[in-house]
PDB file of C-alpha atoms in Angstrom:
ATOM      1  CA  UNK A   1    -113.871  15.525 -15.782  1.00  0.00           C
ATOM      2  CA  UNK A   2    -110.733  17.268 -14.716  1.00  0.00           C
ATOM      3  CA  UNK A   3    -110.035  15.036 -11.663  1.00  0.00           C
ATOM      4  CA  UNK A   4    -109.844  15.721  -8.014  1.00  0.00           C
ATOM      5  CA  UNK A   5    -107.312  16.206  -5.185  1.00  0.00           C
ATOM      6  CA  UNK A   6    -108.546  14.265  -2.248  1.00  0.00           C
ATOM      7  CA  UNK A   7    -107.355  14.848   1.344  1.00  0.00           C
ATOM      8  CA  UNK A   8    -107.952  12.957   4.471  1.00  0.00           C
ATOM      9  CA  UNK A   9    -106.478  13.424   7.904  1.00  0.00           C
ATOM     10  CA  UNK A  10    -106.560  10.491  10.402  1.00  0.00           C
ATOM     11  CA  UNK A  11    -106.499  10.989  14.266  1.00  0.00           C
ATOM     12  CA  UNK A  12    -102.700  10.641  14.520  1.00  0.00           C
ATOM     13  CA  UNK A  13    -102.480  13.817  12.242  1.00  0.00           C
ATOM     14  CA  UNK A  14    -101.238  11.822   9.247  1.00  0.00           C
ATOM     15  CA  UNK A  15    -102.724  13.199   5.904  1.00  0.00           C
ATOM     16  CA  UNK A  16    -103.450  11.002   2.862  1.00  0.00           C
ATOM     17  CA  UNK A  17    -103.400  12.992  -0.246  1.00  0.00           C
ATOM     18  CA  UNK A  18    -104.293  11.685  -3.668  1.00  0.00           C
ATOM     19  CA  UNK A  19    -104.240  12.868  -7.297  1.00  0.00           C
ATOM     20  CA  UNK A  20    -107.491  11.328  -8.470  1.00  0.00           C
ATOM     21  CA  UNK A  21    -107.548  11.279 -12.201  1.00  0.00           C
ATOM     22  CA  UNK A  22    -106.852   7.652 -13.081  1.00  0.00           C
ATOM     23  CA  UNK A  23    -108.748   7.756 -16.225  1.00  0.00           C
ATOM     24  CA  UNK A  24    -105.961   9.943 -17.598  1.00  0.00           C
ATOM     25  CA  UNK A  25    -103.217   8.397 -15.545  1.00  0.00           C
ATOM     26  CA  UNK A  26    -103.505  10.962 -12.937  1.00  0.00           C
ATOM     27  CA  UNK A  27    -102.253  13.909 -15.413  1.00  0.00           C
ATOM     28  CA  UNK A  28    -102.190  17.299 -14.161  1.00  0.00           C
ATOM     29  CA  UNK A  29    -104.531  19.987 -15.693  1.00  0.00           C
ATOM     30  CA  UNK A  30    -105.175  23.708 -14.709  1.00  0.00           C
ATOM     31  CA  UNK A  31    -108.385  22.904 -12.697  1.00  0.00           C
ATOM     32  CA  UNK A  32    -106.795  19.945 -10.777  1.00  0.00           C
ATOM     33  CA  UNK A  33    -103.602  21.912  -9.990  1.00  0.00           C
ATOM     34  CA  UNK A  34    -105.586  24.879  -8.716  1.00  0.00           C
ATOM     35  CA  UNK A  35    -107.492  22.642  -6.471  1.00  0.00           C
ATOM     36  CA  UNK A  36    -104.391  20.833  -5.170  1.00  0.00           C
ATOM     37  CA  UNK A  37    -102.590  24.007  -4.470  1.00  0.00           C
ATOM     38  CA  UNK A  38    -105.519  25.456  -2.457  1.00  0.00           C
ATOM     39  CA  UNK A  39    -106.005  22.245  -0.573  1.00  0.00           C
ATOM     40  CA  UNK A  40    -102.261  21.938   0.414  1.00  0.00           C
ATOM     41  CA  UNK A  41    -102.208  25.706   1.501  1.00  0.00           C
ATOM     42  CA  UNK A  42    -105.132  24.976   3.854  1.00  0.00           C
ATOM     43  CA  UNK A  43    -103.508  21.671   4.979  1.00  0.00           C
ATOM     44  CA  UNK A  44    -100.469  23.633   6.117  1.00  0.00           C
ATOM     45  CA  UNK A  45    -102.356  25.576   8.571  1.00  0.00           C
ATOM     46  CA  UNK A  46    -103.426  22.606  10.549  1.00  0.00           C
ATOM     47  CA  UNK A  47    -101.362  22.753  13.760  1.00  0.00           C
ATOM     48  CA  UNK A  48    -101.837  18.912  14.614  1.00  0.00           C
ATOM     49  CA  UNK A  49    -100.481  17.775  11.297  1.00  0.00           C
ATOM     50  CA  UNK A  50     -97.596  15.189  11.708  1.00  0.00           C
ATOM     51  CA  UNK A  51     -96.918  13.651   8.175  1.00  0.00           C
ATOM     52  CA  UNK A  52     -98.503  13.418   4.799  1.00  0.00           C
ATOM     53  CA  UNK A  53     -98.474  10.739   2.168  1.00  0.00           C
ATOM     54  CA  UNK A  54     -98.963  11.616  -1.467  1.00  0.00           C
ATOM     55  CA  UNK A  55    -100.129   9.106  -4.033  1.00  0.00           C
ATOM     56  CA  UNK A  56    -102.024   8.648  -7.336  1.00  0.00           C
ATOM     57  CA  UNK A  57    -105.427   7.048  -7.751  1.00  0.00           C
ATOM     58  CA  UNK A  58    -105.495   3.470  -8.865  1.00  0.00           C
ATOM     59  CA  UNK A  59    -102.445   1.358  -9.650  1.00  0.00           C
ATOM     60  CA  UNK A  60    -101.294   2.588 -13.114  1.00  0.00           C
ATOM     61  CA  UNK A  61     -99.775   5.876 -12.330  1.00  0.00           C
ATOM     62  CA  UNK A  62     -98.459   8.047  -9.533  1.00  0.00           C
ATOM     63  CA  UNK A  63     -98.661  11.049 -11.778  1.00  0.00           C
ATOM     64  CA  UNK A  64     -98.179  10.740 -15.447  1.00  0.00           C
ATOM     65  CA  UNK A  65     -97.215  14.323 -16.130  1.00  0.00           C
ATOM     66  CA  UNK A  66     -98.789  17.465 -17.056  1.00  0.00           C
ATOM     67  CA  UNK A  67    -101.966  17.236 -19.376  1.00  0.00           C
ATOM     68  CA  UNK A  68    -100.492  17.448 -22.897  1.00  0.00           C
ATOM     69  CA  UNK A  69    -103.951  18.369 -24.271  1.00  0.00           C
ATOM     70  CA  UNK A  70    -103.918  21.293 -21.947  1.00  0.00           C
ATOM     71  CA  UNK A  71    -100.396  22.386 -23.069  1.00  0.00           C
ATOM     72  CA  UNK A  72    -101.252  22.080 -26.602  1.00  0.00           C
ATOM     73  CA  UNK A  73    -104.119  24.597 -26.339  1.00  0.00           C
ATOM     74  CA  UNK A  74    -101.556  27.264 -25.037  1.00  0.00           C
ATOM     75  CA  UNK A  75    -101.040  29.994 -27.588  1.00  0.00           C
ATOM     76  CA  UNK A  76     -98.694  32.380 -26.041  1.00  0.00           C
ATOM     77  CA  UNK A  77     -95.464  32.592 -23.921  1.00  0.00           C
ATOM     78  CA  UNK A  78     -97.591  34.333 -21.142  1.00  0.00           C
ATOM     79  CA  UNK A  79    -100.286  31.283 -21.178  1.00  0.00           C
ATOM     80  CA  UNK A  80     -97.449  29.023 -21.203  1.00  0.00           C
ATOM     81  CA  UNK A  81     -95.772  30.629 -18.094  1.00  0.00           C
ATOM     82  CA  UNK A  82     -99.013  30.774 -16.279  1.00  0.00           C
ATOM     83  CA  UNK A  83     -99.532  27.017 -16.686  1.00  0.00           C
ATOM     84  CA  UNK A  84     -96.012  26.243 -15.639  1.00  0.00           C
ATOM     85  CA  UNK A  85     -96.426  28.271 -12.486  1.00  0.00           C
ATOM     86  CA  UNK A  86     -99.134  25.938 -11.455  1.00  0.00           C
ATOM     87  CA  UNK A  87     -96.781  23.090 -11.660  1.00  0.00           C
ATOM     88  CA  UNK A  88     -94.278  25.027  -9.613  1.00  0.00           C
ATOM     89  CA  UNK A  89     -97.346  25.998  -7.403  1.00  0.00           C
ATOM     90  CA  UNK A  90     -98.008  22.390  -6.353  1.00  0.00           C
ATOM     91  CA  UNK A  91     -94.367  21.373  -5.895  1.00  0.00           C
ATOM     92  CA  UNK A  92     -93.878  24.580  -3.663  1.00  0.00           C
ATOM     93  CA  UNK A  93     -96.962  23.725  -1.745  1.00  0.00           C
ATOM     94  CA  UNK A  94     -95.548  20.378  -0.814  1.00  0.00           C
ATOM     95  CA  UNK A  95     -92.253  21.722   0.067  1.00  0.00           C
ATOM     96  CA  UNK A  96     -93.809  24.457   2.213  1.00  0.00           C
ATOM     97  CA  UNK A  97     -95.826  22.036   4.207  1.00  0.00           C
ATOM     98  CA  UNK A  98     -94.261  21.985   7.576  1.00  0.00           C
ATOM     99  CA  UNK A  99     -94.185  18.296   8.019  1.00  0.00           C
ATOM    100  CA  UNK A 100     -92.504  15.321   5.982  1.00  0.00           C
ATOM    101  CA  UNK A 101     -94.198  14.391   2.768  1.00  0.00           C
ATOM    102  CA  UNK A 102     -93.798  10.827   1.543  1.00  0.00           C
ATOM    103  CA  UNK A 103     -94.211  10.012  -2.020  1.00  0.00           C
ATOM    104  CA  UNK A 104     -96.043   6.867  -2.508  1.00  0.00           C
ATOM    105  CA  UNK A 105     -95.270   6.084  -6.244  1.00  0.00           C
ATOM    106  CA  UNK A 106     -97.548   3.456  -7.457  1.00  0.00           C
ATOM    107  CA  UNK A 107     -96.856   3.260 -11.091  1.00  0.00           C
ATOM    108  CA  UNK A 108     -95.820   5.792 -13.987  1.00  0.00           C
ATOM    109  CA  UNK A 109     -93.941   8.899 -12.651  1.00  0.00           C
ATOM    110  CA  UNK A 110     -93.287  11.076 -15.683  1.00  0.00           C
ATOM    111  CA  UNK A 111     -92.535  14.695 -16.068  1.00  0.00           C
ATOM    112  CA  UNK A 112     -94.400  16.871 -13.938  1.00  0.00           C
ATOM    113  CA  UNK A 113     -94.967  13.843 -11.870  1.00  0.00           C
ATOM    114  CA  UNK A 114     -91.348  13.353 -11.285  1.00  0.00           C
ATOM    115  CA  UNK A 115     -91.054  17.021 -10.301  1.00  0.00           C
ATOM    116  CA  UNK A 116     -93.816  16.668  -7.676  1.00  0.00           C
ATOM    117  CA  UNK A 117     -91.942  13.377  -6.417  1.00  0.00           C
ATOM    118  CA  UNK A 118     -88.668  15.311  -6.041  1.00  0.00           C
ATOM    119  CA  UNK A 119     -90.680  17.952  -4.114  1.00  0.00           C
ATOM    120  CA  UNK A 120     -91.499  15.253  -1.474  1.00  0.00           C
ATOM    121  CA  UNK A 121     -89.159  14.593   1.415  1.00  0.00           C
ATOM    122  CA  UNK A 122     -88.844  10.925   0.777  1.00  0.00           C
ATOM    123  CA  UNK A 123     -89.913   8.527  -2.041  1.00  0.00           C
ATOM    124  CA  UNK A 124     -90.832   4.916  -2.102  1.00  0.00           C
ATOM    125  CA  UNK A 125     -92.109   3.007  -5.111  1.00  0.00           C
ATOM    126  CA  UNK A 126     -93.646  -0.301  -6.080  1.00  0.00           C
ATOM    127  CA  UNK A 127     -91.395  -2.665  -8.151  1.00  0.00           C
ATOM    128  CA  UNK A 128     -93.375  -1.930 -11.263  1.00  0.00           C
ATOM    129  CA  UNK A 129     -93.048   1.927 -11.330  1.00  0.00           C
ATOM    130  CA  UNK A 130     -91.470   3.658 -14.211  1.00  0.00           C
ATOM    131  CA  UNK A 131     -89.702   7.034 -14.228  1.00  0.00           C
ATOM    132  CA  UNK A 132     -88.914   9.585 -16.939  1.00  0.00           C
ATOM    133  CA  UNK A 133     -88.609  13.285 -18.074  1.00  0.00           C
ATOM    134  CA  UNK A 134     -90.014  12.981 -21.693  1.00  0.00           C
ATOM    135  CA  UNK A 135     -90.566  16.701 -22.175  1.00  0.00           C
ATOM    136  CA  UNK A 136     -88.006  17.236 -24.894  1.00  0.00           C
ATOM    137  CA  UNK A 137     -89.972  14.757 -27.123  1.00  0.00           C
ATOM    138  CA  UNK A 138     -92.933  17.069 -27.080  1.00  0.00           C
ATOM    139  CA  UNK A 139     -90.924  20.290 -27.797  1.00  0.00           C
ATOM    140  CA  UNK A 140     -90.408  21.592 -24.389  1.00  0.00           C
ATOM    141  CA  UNK A 141     -87.643  21.557 -21.651  1.00  0.00           C
ATOM    142  CA  UNK A 142     -88.119  20.031 -18.296  1.00  0.00           C
ATOM    143  CA  UNK A 143     -88.362  23.105 -15.875  1.00  0.00           C
ATOM    144  CA  UNK A 144     -89.299  24.278 -12.396  1.00  0.00           C
ATOM    145  CA  UNK A 145     -88.786  21.418  -9.775  1.00  0.00           C
ATOM    146  CA  UNK A 146     -86.698  19.347 -12.175  1.00  0.00           C
ATOM    147  CA  UNK A 147     -83.973  21.598 -10.804  1.00  0.00           C
ATOM    148  CA  UNK A 148     -83.995  19.507  -7.694  1.00  0.00           C
ATOM    149  CA  UNK A 149     -82.989  16.406  -9.575  1.00  0.00           C
ATOM    150  CA  UNK A 150     -79.059  17.204  -9.573  1.00  0.00           C
ATOM    151  CA  UNK A 151     -79.120  17.269  -5.840  1.00  0.00           C
ATOM    152  CA  UNK A 152     -80.624  13.843  -5.738  1.00  0.00           C
ATOM    153  CA  UNK A 153     -79.069  11.904  -8.613  1.00  0.00           C
ATOM    154  CA  UNK A 154     -76.156  14.057  -9.778  1.00  0.00           C
ATOM    155  CA  UNK A 155     -75.576  16.248 -12.998  1.00  0.00           C
ATOM    156  CA  UNK A 156     -74.892  13.373 -15.328  1.00  0.00           C
ATOM    157  CA  UNK A 157     -77.877  11.364 -14.484  1.00  0.00           C
ATOM    158  CA  UNK A 158     -79.954  14.383 -14.619  1.00  0.00           C
ATOM    159  CA  UNK A 159     -78.745  15.261 -18.030  1.00  0.00           C
ATOM    160  CA  UNK A 160     -79.287  11.527 -19.215  1.00  0.00           C
ATOM    161  CA  UNK A 161     -83.175  11.859 -17.952  1.00  0.00           C
ATOM    162  CA  UNK A 162     -83.682  15.284 -19.234  1.00  0.00           C
ATOM    163  CA  UNK A 163     -81.721  15.157 -22.519  1.00  0.00           C
ATOM    164  CA  UNK A 164     -82.174  11.505 -23.660  1.00  0.00           C
ATOM    165  CA  UNK A 165     -85.682  11.314 -22.372  1.00  0.00           C
ATOM    166  CA  UNK A 166     -85.064   7.867 -21.199  1.00  0.00           C
ATOM    167  CA  UNK A 167     -87.412   5.750 -18.987  1.00  0.00           C
ATOM    168  CA  UNK A 168     -85.803   3.998 -16.072  1.00  0.00           C
ATOM    169  CA  UNK A 169     -87.027   1.269 -13.701  1.00  0.00           C
ATOM    170  CA  UNK A 170     -87.732   1.601  -9.922  1.00  0.00           C
ATOM    171  CA  UNK A 171     -84.473  -0.674  -9.460  1.00  0.00           C
ATOM    172  CA  UNK A 172     -82.565   1.856 -11.296  1.00  0.00           C
ATOM    173  CA  UNK A 173     -84.136   4.790  -9.729  1.00  0.00           C
ATOM    174  CA  UNK A 174     -83.199   3.250  -6.330  1.00  0.00           C
ATOM    175  CA  UNK A 175     -79.617   2.642  -7.397  1.00  0.00           C
ATOM    176  CA  UNK A 176     -79.308   6.356  -8.514  1.00  0.00           C
ATOM    177  CA  UNK A 177     -80.569   7.819  -5.253  1.00  0.00           C
ATOM    178  CA  UNK A 178     -83.953   9.011  -6.546  1.00  0.00           C
ATOM    179  CA  UNK A 179     -85.865   6.666  -4.462  1.00  0.00           C
ATOM    180  CA  UNK A 180     -85.245   5.720  -0.725  1.00  0.00           C
ATOM    181  CA  UNK A 181     -86.847   2.328  -1.082  1.00  0.00           C
ATOM    182  CA  UNK A 182     -88.624   0.028  -3.553  1.00  0.00           C
ATOM    183  CA  UNK A 183     -91.373  -2.454  -2.191  1.00  0.00           C
ATOM    184  CA  UNK A 184     -93.630  -5.097  -3.440  1.00  0.00           C
ATOM    185  CA  UNK A 185     -97.007  -3.391  -4.238  1.00  0.00           C
ATOM    186  CA  UNK A 186     -98.607  -5.537  -1.410  1.00  0.00           C
ATOM    187  CA  UNK A 187     -95.887  -4.428   1.148  1.00  0.00           C
ATOM    188  CA  UNK A 188     -95.619  -0.677   0.114  1.00  0.00           C
ATOM    189  CA  UNK A 189     -98.197   0.617   2.714  1.00  0.00           C
ATOM    190  CA  UNK A 190     -96.586  -1.451   5.649  1.00  0.00           C
ATOM    191  CA  UNK A 191     -93.100   0.087   4.802  1.00  0.00           C
ATOM    192  CA  UNK A 192     -94.833   3.671   4.813  1.00  0.00           C
ATOM    193  CA  UNK A 193     -96.381   2.811   8.197  1.00  0.00           C
ATOM    194  CA  UNK A 194     -93.078   1.901   9.325  1.00  0.00           C
ATOM    195  CA  UNK A 195     -91.592   5.342   8.274  1.00  0.00           C
ATOM    196  CA  UNK A 196     -94.774   7.162   9.954  1.00  0.00           C
ATOM    197  CA  UNK A 197     -94.089   5.288  13.043  1.00  0.00           C
ATOM    198  CA  UNK A 198     -90.473   6.638  13.063  1.00  0.00           C
ATOM    199  CA  UNK A 199     -91.834  10.280  12.437  1.00  0.00           C
ATOM    200  CA  UNK A 200     -94.677   9.961  15.195  1.00  0.00           C
ATOM    201  CA  UNK A 201     -92.066   8.757  17.798  1.00  0.00           C
ATOM    202  CA  UNK A 202     -90.149  11.926  17.342  1.00  0.00           C
ATOM    203  CA  UNK A 203     -90.811  15.307  18.715  1.00  0.00           C
ATOM    204  CA  UNK A 204     -93.243  17.061  16.602  1.00  0.00           C
ATOM    205  CA  UNK A 205     -91.740  20.454  16.683  1.00  0.00           C
ATOM    206  CA  UNK A 206     -88.329  18.855  16.220  1.00  0.00           C
ATOM    207  CA  UNK A 207     -89.506  17.306  12.992  1.00  0.00           C
ATOM    208  CA  UNK A 208     -90.955  20.440  11.773  1.00  0.00           C
ATOM    209  CA  UNK A 209     -87.745  22.342  12.562  1.00  0.00           C
ATOM    210  CA  UNK A 210     -85.801  19.684  10.970  1.00  0.00           C
ATOM    211  CA  UNK A 211     -87.647  19.879   7.676  1.00  0.00           C
ATOM    212  CA  UNK A 212     -87.441  23.768   7.687  1.00  0.00           C
ATOM    213  CA  UNK A 213     -83.505  23.370   8.106  1.00  0.00           C
ATOM    214  CA  UNK A 214     -83.267  20.991   5.335  1.00  0.00           C
ATOM    215  CA  UNK A 215     -85.005  23.344   3.112  1.00  0.00           C
ATOM    216  CA  UNK A 216     -82.628  26.033   4.097  1.00  0.00           C
ATOM    217  CA  UNK A 217     -79.643  23.846   3.597  1.00  0.00           C
ATOM    218  CA  UNK A 218     -80.660  23.326  -0.070  1.00  0.00           C
ATOM    219  CA  UNK A 219     -80.374  27.066  -0.627  1.00  0.00           C
ATOM    220  CA  UNK A 220     -77.575  28.469   1.508  1.00  0.00           C
ATOM    221  CA  UNK A 221     -73.863  28.032   1.627  1.00  0.00           C
ATOM    222  CA  UNK A 222     -72.299  25.841   4.130  1.00  0.00           C
ATOM    223  CA  UNK A 223     -71.472  28.632   6.598  1.00  0.00           C
ATOM    224  CA  UNK A 224     -74.952  29.977   6.439  1.00  0.00           C
ATOM    225  CA  UNK A 225     -76.517  26.545   6.864  1.00  0.00           C
ATOM    226  CA  UNK A 226     -74.385  25.882  10.019  1.00  0.00           C
ATOM    227  CA  UNK A 227     -75.391  29.260  11.460  1.00  0.00           C
ATOM    228  CA  UNK A 228     -79.122  28.440  10.550  1.00  0.00           C
ATOM    229  CA  UNK A 229     -78.793  25.211  12.433  1.00  0.00           C
ATOM    230  CA  UNK A 230     -77.497  26.933  15.551  1.00  0.00           C
ATOM    231  CA  UNK A 231     -80.253  29.362  15.683  1.00  0.00           C
ATOM    232  CA  UNK A 232     -82.845  26.508  15.241  1.00  0.00           C
ATOM    233  CA  UNK A 233     -81.249  24.503  18.175  1.00  0.00           C
ATOM    234  CA  UNK A 234     -81.616  27.145  20.374  1.00  0.00           C
ATOM    235  CA  UNK A 235     -85.110  27.984  19.262  1.00  0.00           C
ATOM    236  CA  UNK A 236     -86.000  24.436  20.244  1.00  0.00           C
ATOM    237  CA  UNK A 237     -86.027  25.356  23.806  1.00  0.00           C
ATOM    238  CA  UNK A 238     -88.922  27.862  23.259  1.00  0.00           C
ATOM    239  CA  UNK A 239     -91.212  24.860  24.067  1.00  0.00           C
ATOM    240  CA  UNK A 240     -90.794  22.062  26.863  1.00  0.00           C
ATOM    241  CA  UNK A 241     -90.392  19.473  24.058  1.00  0.00           C
ATOM    242  CA  UNK A 242     -86.571  18.872  24.421  1.00  0.00           C
ATOM    243  CA  UNK A 243     -86.595  18.739  28.130  1.00  0.00           C
ATOM    244  CA  UNK A 244     -89.687  16.556  28.404  1.00  0.00           C
ATOM    245  CA  UNK A 245     -88.361  14.152  25.675  1.00  0.00           C
ATOM    246  CA  UNK A 246     -84.917  14.006  27.124  1.00  0.00           C
ATOM    247  CA  UNK A 247     -86.223  13.304  30.568  1.00  0.00           C
ATOM    248  CA  UNK A 248     -88.201  10.275  29.303  1.00  0.00           C
ATOM    249  CA  UNK A 249     -85.213   9.057  27.546  1.00  0.00           C
ATOM    250  CA  UNK A 250     -83.068   9.279  30.567  1.00  0.00           C
ATOM    251  CA  UNK A 251     -85.726   7.649  32.655  1.00  0.00           C
ATOM    252  CA  UNK A 252     -86.192   4.828  30.139  1.00  0.00           C
ATOM    253  CA  UNK A 253     -82.441   4.240  30.162  1.00  0.00           C
ATOM    254  CA  UNK A 254     -82.357   4.147  33.940  1.00  0.00           C
ATOM    255  CA  UNK A 255     -85.174   1.558  33.943  1.00  0.00           C
ATOM    256  CA  UNK A 256     -83.463  -0.551  31.548  1.00  0.00           C
ATOM    257  CA  UNK A 257     -80.269  -0.544  33.681  1.00  0.00           C
ATOM    258  CA  UNK A 258     -82.289  -1.697  36.585  1.00  0.00           C
ATOM    259  CA  UNK A 259     -83.448  -4.722  34.827  1.00  0.00           C
ATOM    260  CA  UNK A 260     -80.177  -5.920  33.937  1.00  0.00           C
TER     261      UNK A 260
END
C-alpha cells in the first residue's frame, strides 16, 4: 500500500490532516504525494476553513522523509526532477492554504518531513521527536523547502543539519527556533487546542490577511513588505469585520470599567 492522506474538518472549520503510512514511518511516495496535493488544493477552496493541524499516523513518525525505494528507482534527471517537484508541491500547497497550519510533530521528522514541517506556520513536537536532514548520506542534496530553514534557524545551523546530516532532539530544535513549543505526548493536543482557541478568537479575515502578508514578507525587501502591509490594512475595511470586532472590544472594555 502507498498510504493515504486523510482530511477531516470539524464544525469550527478546523481541519485535521494526516499522512497515514505508519508501516513505513509515513514516508512520502509519488502516489501519496499526488493524493495529498490534490486534497490540499480542494481544502484551500473551503470558505469557512479557519485552521489546520498536520500530523503523521501513529506515534513513531511525523514524516520519515521521502520514500528511498521510490527514489532509488529513478533513472534520469528528468524523473528525479518530477519526483522532487511533488515534494515541493505538498510544501507549496501547505503554504498556500489561506489559514494557519500547525505541524503536530509526533516522532521522527526527517528530510522531506522536515521540509513539510518548515512549510507549516507553527510547529509543536513531542519530547521524543527527532529531527534531521540526512539526504547527503544517500547521495543527494537537501532541496526545495529546505530553503526555508535559514530563516528559521540561521545559516550556521542550517549548514550543520544539511552538511553534517546530524540528528537533533526536540529540545535542541526548540532552542534553535525550529519549534515553537515542545510538549509531553499526553499534553500536545491540549496545547494545540489552546493555539486553535487563539486563532478562532481572532477575525477570520484578519487571520487570512495576516498569513498572506507573512508569505509576502518572506519574499520581499523591507520597503515592499511595508507597502504591502499598508495595502492589506486598507483592504481589511472591505468587510465589516474590523468595525464589528472593534465595537465589541470597546463595549467589553466599557462593561469592565462599570464593574470596578
